[in-house]
mmCIF file of C-alpha atoms in Angstrom:
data_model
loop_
_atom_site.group_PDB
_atom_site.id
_atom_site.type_symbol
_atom_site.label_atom_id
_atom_site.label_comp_id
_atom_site.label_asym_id
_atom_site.label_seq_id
_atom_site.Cartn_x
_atom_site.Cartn_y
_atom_site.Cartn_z
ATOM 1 C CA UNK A 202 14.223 5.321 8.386
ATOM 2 C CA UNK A 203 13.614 1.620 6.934
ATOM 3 C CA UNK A 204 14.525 1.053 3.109
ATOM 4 C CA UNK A 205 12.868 -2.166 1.561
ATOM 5 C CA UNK A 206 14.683 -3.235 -1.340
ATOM 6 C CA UNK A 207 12.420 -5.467 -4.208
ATOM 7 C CA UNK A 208 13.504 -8.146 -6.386
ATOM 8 C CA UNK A 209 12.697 -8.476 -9.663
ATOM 9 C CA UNK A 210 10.745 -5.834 -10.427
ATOM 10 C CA UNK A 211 8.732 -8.496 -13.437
ATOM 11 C CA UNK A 212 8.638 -11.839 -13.129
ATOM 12 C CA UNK A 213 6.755 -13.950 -16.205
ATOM 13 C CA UNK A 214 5.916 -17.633 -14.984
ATOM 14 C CA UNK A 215 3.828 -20.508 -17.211
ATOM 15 C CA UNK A 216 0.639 -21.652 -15.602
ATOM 16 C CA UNK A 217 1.844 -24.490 -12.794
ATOM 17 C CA UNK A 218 5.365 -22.782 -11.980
ATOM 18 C CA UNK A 219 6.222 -21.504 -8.834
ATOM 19 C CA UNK A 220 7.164 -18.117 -8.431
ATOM 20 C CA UNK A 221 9.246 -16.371 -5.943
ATOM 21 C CA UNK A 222 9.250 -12.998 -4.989
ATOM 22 C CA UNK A 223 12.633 -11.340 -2.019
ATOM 23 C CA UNK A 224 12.976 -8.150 -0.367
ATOM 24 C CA UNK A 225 15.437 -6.950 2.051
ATOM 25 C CA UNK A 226 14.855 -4.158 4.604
ATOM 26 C CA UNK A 227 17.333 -2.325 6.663
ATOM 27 C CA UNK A 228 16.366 -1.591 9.653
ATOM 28 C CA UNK A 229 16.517 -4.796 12.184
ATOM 29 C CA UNK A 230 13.984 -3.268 14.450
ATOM 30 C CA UNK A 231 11.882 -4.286 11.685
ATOM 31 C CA UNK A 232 9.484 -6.579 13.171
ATOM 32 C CA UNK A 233 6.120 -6.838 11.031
ATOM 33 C CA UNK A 234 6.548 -8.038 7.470
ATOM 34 C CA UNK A 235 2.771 -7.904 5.010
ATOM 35 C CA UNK A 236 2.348 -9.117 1.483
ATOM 36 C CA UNK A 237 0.064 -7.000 -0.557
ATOM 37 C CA UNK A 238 -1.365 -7.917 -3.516
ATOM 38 C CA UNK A 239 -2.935 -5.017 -6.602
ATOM 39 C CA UNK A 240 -4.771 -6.623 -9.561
ATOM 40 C CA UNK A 241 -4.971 -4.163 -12.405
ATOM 41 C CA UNK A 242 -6.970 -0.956 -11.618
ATOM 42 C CA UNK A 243 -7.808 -2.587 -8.540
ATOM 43 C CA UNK A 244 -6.788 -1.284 -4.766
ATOM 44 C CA UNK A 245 -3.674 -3.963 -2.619
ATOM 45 C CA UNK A 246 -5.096 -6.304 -0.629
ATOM 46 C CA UNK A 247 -3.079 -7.509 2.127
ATOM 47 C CA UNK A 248 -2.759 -11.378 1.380
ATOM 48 C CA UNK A 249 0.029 -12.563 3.784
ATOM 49 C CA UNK A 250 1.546 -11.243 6.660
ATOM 50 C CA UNK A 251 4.242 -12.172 9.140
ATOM 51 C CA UNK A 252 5.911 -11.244 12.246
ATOM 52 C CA UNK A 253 10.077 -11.380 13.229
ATOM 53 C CA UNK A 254 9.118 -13.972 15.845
ATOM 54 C CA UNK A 255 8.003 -16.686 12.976
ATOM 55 C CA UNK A 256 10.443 -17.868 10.593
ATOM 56 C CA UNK A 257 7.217 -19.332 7.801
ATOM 57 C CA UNK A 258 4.142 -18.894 7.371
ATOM 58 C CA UNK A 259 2.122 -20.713 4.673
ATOM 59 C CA UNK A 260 -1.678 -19.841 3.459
ATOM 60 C CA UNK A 261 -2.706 -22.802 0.859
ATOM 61 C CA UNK A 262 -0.583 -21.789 -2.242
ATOM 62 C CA UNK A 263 1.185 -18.658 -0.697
ATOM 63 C CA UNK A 264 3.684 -18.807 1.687
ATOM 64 C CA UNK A 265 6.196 -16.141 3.409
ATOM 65 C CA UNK A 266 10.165 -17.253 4.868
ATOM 66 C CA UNK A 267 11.609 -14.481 7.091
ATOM 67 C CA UNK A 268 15.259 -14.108 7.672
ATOM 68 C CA UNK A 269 16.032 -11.842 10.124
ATOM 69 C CA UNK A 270 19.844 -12.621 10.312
ATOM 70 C CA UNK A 271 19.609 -11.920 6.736
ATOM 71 C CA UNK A 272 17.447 -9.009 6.642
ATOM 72 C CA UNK A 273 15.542 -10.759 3.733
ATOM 73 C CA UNK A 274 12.129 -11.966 3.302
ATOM 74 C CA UNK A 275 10.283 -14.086 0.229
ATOM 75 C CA UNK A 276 6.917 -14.383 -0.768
ATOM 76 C CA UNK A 277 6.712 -18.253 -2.238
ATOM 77 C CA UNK A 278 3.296 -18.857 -4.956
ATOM 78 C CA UNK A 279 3.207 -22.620 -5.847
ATOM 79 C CA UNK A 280 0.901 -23.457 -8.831
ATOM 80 C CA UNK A 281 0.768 -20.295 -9.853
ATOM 81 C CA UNK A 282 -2.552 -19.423 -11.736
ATOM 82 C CA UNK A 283 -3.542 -16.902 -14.723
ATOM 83 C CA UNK A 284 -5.681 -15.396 -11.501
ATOM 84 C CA UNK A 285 -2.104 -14.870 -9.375
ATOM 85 C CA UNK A 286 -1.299 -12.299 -12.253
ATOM 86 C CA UNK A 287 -0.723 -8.584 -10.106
ATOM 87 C CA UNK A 288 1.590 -6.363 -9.317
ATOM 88 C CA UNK A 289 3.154 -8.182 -5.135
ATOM 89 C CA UNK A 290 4.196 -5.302 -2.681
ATOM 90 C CA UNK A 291 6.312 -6.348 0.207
ATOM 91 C CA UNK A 292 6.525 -4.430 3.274
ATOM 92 C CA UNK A 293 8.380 -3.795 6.430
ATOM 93 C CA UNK A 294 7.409 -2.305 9.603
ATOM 94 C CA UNK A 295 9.077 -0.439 12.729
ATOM 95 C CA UNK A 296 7.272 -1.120 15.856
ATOM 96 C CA UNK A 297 5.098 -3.592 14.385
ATOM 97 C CA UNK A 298 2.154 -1.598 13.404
ATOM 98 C CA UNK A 299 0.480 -0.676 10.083
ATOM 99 C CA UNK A 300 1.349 2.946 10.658
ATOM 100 C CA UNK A 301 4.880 2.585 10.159
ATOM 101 C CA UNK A 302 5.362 0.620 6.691
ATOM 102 C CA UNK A 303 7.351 1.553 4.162
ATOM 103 C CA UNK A 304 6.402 -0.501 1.009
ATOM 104 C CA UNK A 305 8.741 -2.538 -1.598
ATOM 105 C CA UNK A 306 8.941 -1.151 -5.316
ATOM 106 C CA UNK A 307 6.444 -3.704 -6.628
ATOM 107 C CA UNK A 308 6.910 -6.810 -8.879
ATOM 108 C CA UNK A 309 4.559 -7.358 -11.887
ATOM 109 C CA UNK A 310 3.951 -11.278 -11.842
ATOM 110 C CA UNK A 311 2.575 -12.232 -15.050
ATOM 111 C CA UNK A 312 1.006 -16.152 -15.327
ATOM 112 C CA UNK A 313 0.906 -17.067 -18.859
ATOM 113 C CA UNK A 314 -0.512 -20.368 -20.279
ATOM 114 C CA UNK B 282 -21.247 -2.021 2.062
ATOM 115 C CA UNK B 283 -17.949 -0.764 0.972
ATOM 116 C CA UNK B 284 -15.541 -0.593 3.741
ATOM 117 C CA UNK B 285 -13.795 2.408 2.796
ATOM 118 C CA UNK B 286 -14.890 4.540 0.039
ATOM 119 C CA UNK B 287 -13.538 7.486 -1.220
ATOM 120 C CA UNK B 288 -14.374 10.349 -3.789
ATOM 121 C CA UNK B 289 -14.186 10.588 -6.733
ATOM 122 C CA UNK B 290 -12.659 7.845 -8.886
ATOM 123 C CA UNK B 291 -11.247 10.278 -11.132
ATOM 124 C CA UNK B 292 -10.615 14.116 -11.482
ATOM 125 C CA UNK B 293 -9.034 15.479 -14.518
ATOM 126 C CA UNK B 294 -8.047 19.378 -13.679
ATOM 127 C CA UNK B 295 -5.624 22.142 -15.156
ATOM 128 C CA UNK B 296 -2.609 23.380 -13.171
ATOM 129 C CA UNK B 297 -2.672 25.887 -10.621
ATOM 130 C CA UNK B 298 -6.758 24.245 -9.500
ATOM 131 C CA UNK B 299 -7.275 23.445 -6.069
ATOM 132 C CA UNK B 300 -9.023 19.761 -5.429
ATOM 133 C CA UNK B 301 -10.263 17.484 -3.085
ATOM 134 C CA UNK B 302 -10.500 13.474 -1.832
ATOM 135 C CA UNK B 303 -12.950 12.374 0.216
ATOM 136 C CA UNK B 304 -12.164 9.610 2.228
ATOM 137 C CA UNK B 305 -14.813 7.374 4.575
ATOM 138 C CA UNK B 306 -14.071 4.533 6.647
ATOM 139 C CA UNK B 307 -16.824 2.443 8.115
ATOM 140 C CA UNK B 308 -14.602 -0.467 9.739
ATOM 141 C CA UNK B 309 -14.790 1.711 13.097
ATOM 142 C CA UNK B 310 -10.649 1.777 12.905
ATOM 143 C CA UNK B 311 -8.480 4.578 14.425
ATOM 144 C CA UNK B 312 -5.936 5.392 11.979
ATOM 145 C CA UNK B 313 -6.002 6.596 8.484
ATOM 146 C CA UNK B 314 -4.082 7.334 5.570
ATOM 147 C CA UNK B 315 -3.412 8.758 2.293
ATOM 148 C CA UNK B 316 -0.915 6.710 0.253
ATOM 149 C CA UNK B 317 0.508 8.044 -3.193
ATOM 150 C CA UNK B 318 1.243 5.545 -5.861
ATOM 151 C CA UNK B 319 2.669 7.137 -8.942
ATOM 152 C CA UNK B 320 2.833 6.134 -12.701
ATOM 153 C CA UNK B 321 5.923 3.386 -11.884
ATOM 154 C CA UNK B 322 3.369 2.110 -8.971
ATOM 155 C CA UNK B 323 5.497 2.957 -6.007
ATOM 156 C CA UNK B 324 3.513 3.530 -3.133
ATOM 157 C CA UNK B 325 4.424 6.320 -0.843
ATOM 158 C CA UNK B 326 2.720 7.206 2.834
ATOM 159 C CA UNK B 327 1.856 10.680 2.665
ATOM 160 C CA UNK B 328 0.040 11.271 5.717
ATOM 161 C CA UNK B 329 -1.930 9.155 8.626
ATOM 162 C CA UNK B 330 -3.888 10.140 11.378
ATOM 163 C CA UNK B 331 -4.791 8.373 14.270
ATOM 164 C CA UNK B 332 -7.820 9.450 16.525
ATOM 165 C CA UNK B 333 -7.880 12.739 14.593
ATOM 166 C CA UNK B 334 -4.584 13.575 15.597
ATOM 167 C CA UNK B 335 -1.483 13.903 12.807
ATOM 168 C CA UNK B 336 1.265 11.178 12.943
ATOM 169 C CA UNK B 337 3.374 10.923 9.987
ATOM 170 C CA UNK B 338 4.135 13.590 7.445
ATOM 171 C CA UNK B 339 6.422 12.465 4.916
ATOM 172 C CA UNK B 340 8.179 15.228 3.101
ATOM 173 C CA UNK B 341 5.375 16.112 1.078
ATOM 174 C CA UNK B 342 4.722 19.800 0.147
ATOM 175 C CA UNK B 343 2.452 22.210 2.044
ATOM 176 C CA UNK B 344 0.177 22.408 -0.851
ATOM 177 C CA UNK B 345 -1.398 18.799 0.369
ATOM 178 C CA UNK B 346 -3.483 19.440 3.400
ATOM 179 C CA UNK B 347 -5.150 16.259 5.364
ATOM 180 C CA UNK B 348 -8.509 17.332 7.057
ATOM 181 C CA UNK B 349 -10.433 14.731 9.807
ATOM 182 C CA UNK B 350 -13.447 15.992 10.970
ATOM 183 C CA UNK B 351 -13.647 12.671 12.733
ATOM 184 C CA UNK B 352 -12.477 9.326 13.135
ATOM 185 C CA UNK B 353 -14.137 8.200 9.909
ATOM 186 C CA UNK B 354 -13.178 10.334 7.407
ATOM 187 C CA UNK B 355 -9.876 11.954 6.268
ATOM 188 C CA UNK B 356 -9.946 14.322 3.352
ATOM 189 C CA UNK B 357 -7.396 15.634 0.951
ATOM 190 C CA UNK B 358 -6.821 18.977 -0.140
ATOM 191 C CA UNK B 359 -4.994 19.881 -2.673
ATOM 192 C CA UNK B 360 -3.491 23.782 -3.238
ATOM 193 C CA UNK B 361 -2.142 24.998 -6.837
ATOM 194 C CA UNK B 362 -1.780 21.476 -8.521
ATOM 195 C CA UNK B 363 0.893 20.774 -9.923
ATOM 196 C CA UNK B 364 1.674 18.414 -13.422
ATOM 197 C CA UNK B 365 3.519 15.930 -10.669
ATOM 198 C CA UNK B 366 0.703 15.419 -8.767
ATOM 199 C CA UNK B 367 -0.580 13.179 -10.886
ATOM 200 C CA UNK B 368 -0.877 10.203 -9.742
ATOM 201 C CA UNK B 369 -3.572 7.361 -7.923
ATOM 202 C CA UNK B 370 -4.328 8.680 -4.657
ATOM 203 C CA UNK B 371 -5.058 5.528 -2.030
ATOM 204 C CA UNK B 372 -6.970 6.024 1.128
ATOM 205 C CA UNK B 373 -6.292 3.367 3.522
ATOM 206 C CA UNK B 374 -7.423 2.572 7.588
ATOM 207 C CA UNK B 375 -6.457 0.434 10.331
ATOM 208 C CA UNK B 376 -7.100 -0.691 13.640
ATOM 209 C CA UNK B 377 -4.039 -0.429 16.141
ATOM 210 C CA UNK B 378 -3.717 -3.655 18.038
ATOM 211 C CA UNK B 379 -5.143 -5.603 15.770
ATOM 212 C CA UNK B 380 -3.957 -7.401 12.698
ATOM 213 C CA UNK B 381 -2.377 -4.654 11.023
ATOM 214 C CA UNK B 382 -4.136 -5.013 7.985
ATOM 215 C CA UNK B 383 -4.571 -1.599 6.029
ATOM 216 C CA UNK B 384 -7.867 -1.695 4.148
ATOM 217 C CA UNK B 385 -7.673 0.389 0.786
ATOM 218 C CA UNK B 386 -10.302 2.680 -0.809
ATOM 219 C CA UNK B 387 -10.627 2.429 -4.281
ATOM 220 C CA UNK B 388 -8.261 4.813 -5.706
ATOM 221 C CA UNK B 389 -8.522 8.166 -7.167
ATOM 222 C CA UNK B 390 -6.837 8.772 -10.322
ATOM 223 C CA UNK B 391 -5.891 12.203 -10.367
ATOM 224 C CA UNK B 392 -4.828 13.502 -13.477
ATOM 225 C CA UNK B 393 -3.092 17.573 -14.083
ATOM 226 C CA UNK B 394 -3.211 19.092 -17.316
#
């Protein structure tokens, strides 16, 4: 089955920094790579996704770089903000669908001012 | 109007109870799933079902038992607890051929004494 490795598991930034958030996966039939997002006592939203065929994919201050040679694949926050503060799950999936992810380990992003 | 809800929040028991989640979904999607996310926040499928129908079972023990009495909803029952059951229990649904996205319930924070 897929392993998705998560780096670093916390990750303390100062209000305006970027932060930067890489996974690897194993399994190069791999093909559908979400971002999910879990505020403090809250449920993960999904706030990025993308898919082996794109190498980028940017959403205002979040963006997502896919390296399928690699086997890696970053989430990217620019101007990070006190509200950015969560726990980030990456994700890979075989065959594309949501049925078949196998999540990250987590990393705690803290945003301090 | 809560897209998927499940019940309850919390449930504090002793060892050796038997419990339950209840899980709706009112999105009209076709699969659903129970995700555990223990005290380090990893976040582990347990089970999904799609149209009613078992998919995945991931090595978890015969005491947890999925029920779907319908497309909507996807209970959990839970035999002889156990002090390592405790955990957050996630529901989660999605719609195949679509985007993917899971949609998370609200947690249940299960806690064995």
């Amino acid at each position: 089955g897929e392993n998705v490795e998560q780096h670093p598991s916390t990750l303390s930034v100062q209000e305006g920094d970027s932060a930067v958030i890489k996974c690897t996966y194993s399994d190069s039939a791999s093909n559908y790579f979400p971002w999910y997002k879990q505020e403090l006592g809250k449920r993960p939203q999904l706030i990025i996704d993308i898919r082996s065929n794109v190498g980028e994919k940017k959403d205002q201050r979040i963006a997502v770089t896919l390296n399928k040679t690699a086997k890696h694949f970053s989430l990217h926050i620019t101007e990070t903000q006190p509200e950015d503060s969560a726990v980030y799950f990456c994700a890979a999936s075989l065959g594309g669908t949501a049925s078949k992810l196998t999540f990250g380990t987590g990393t705690r992003l803290q945003v301090t001012l | 109007d809560t897209a998927v809800s499940q019940t309850p929040k919390y449930l504090v028991t002793q060892m050796g109870n038997d419990k339950s989640i209840k899980c709706e979904q009112n999105l009209g999607h076709d699969t659903m799933y129970w995700y555990k996310q223990d005290s380090k926040k990893f976040l582990k499928i347990m089970f999904s079902y799609n149209n009613k129908e078992l998919i995945i079972n991931e090595t978890v023990p015969n005491r947890f038992s999925p029920k779907s009495p319908d497309k909507a909803h996807l209970n959990l029952h839970i035999n002889s607890l156990e002090l390592g059951d405790s955990a957050v229990y996630f529901c989660a649904s999605s719609q195949a051929g679509g985007s993917e996205k899971l949609f998370f319930g609200s947690g249940t924070q299960l806690s064995v004494l």
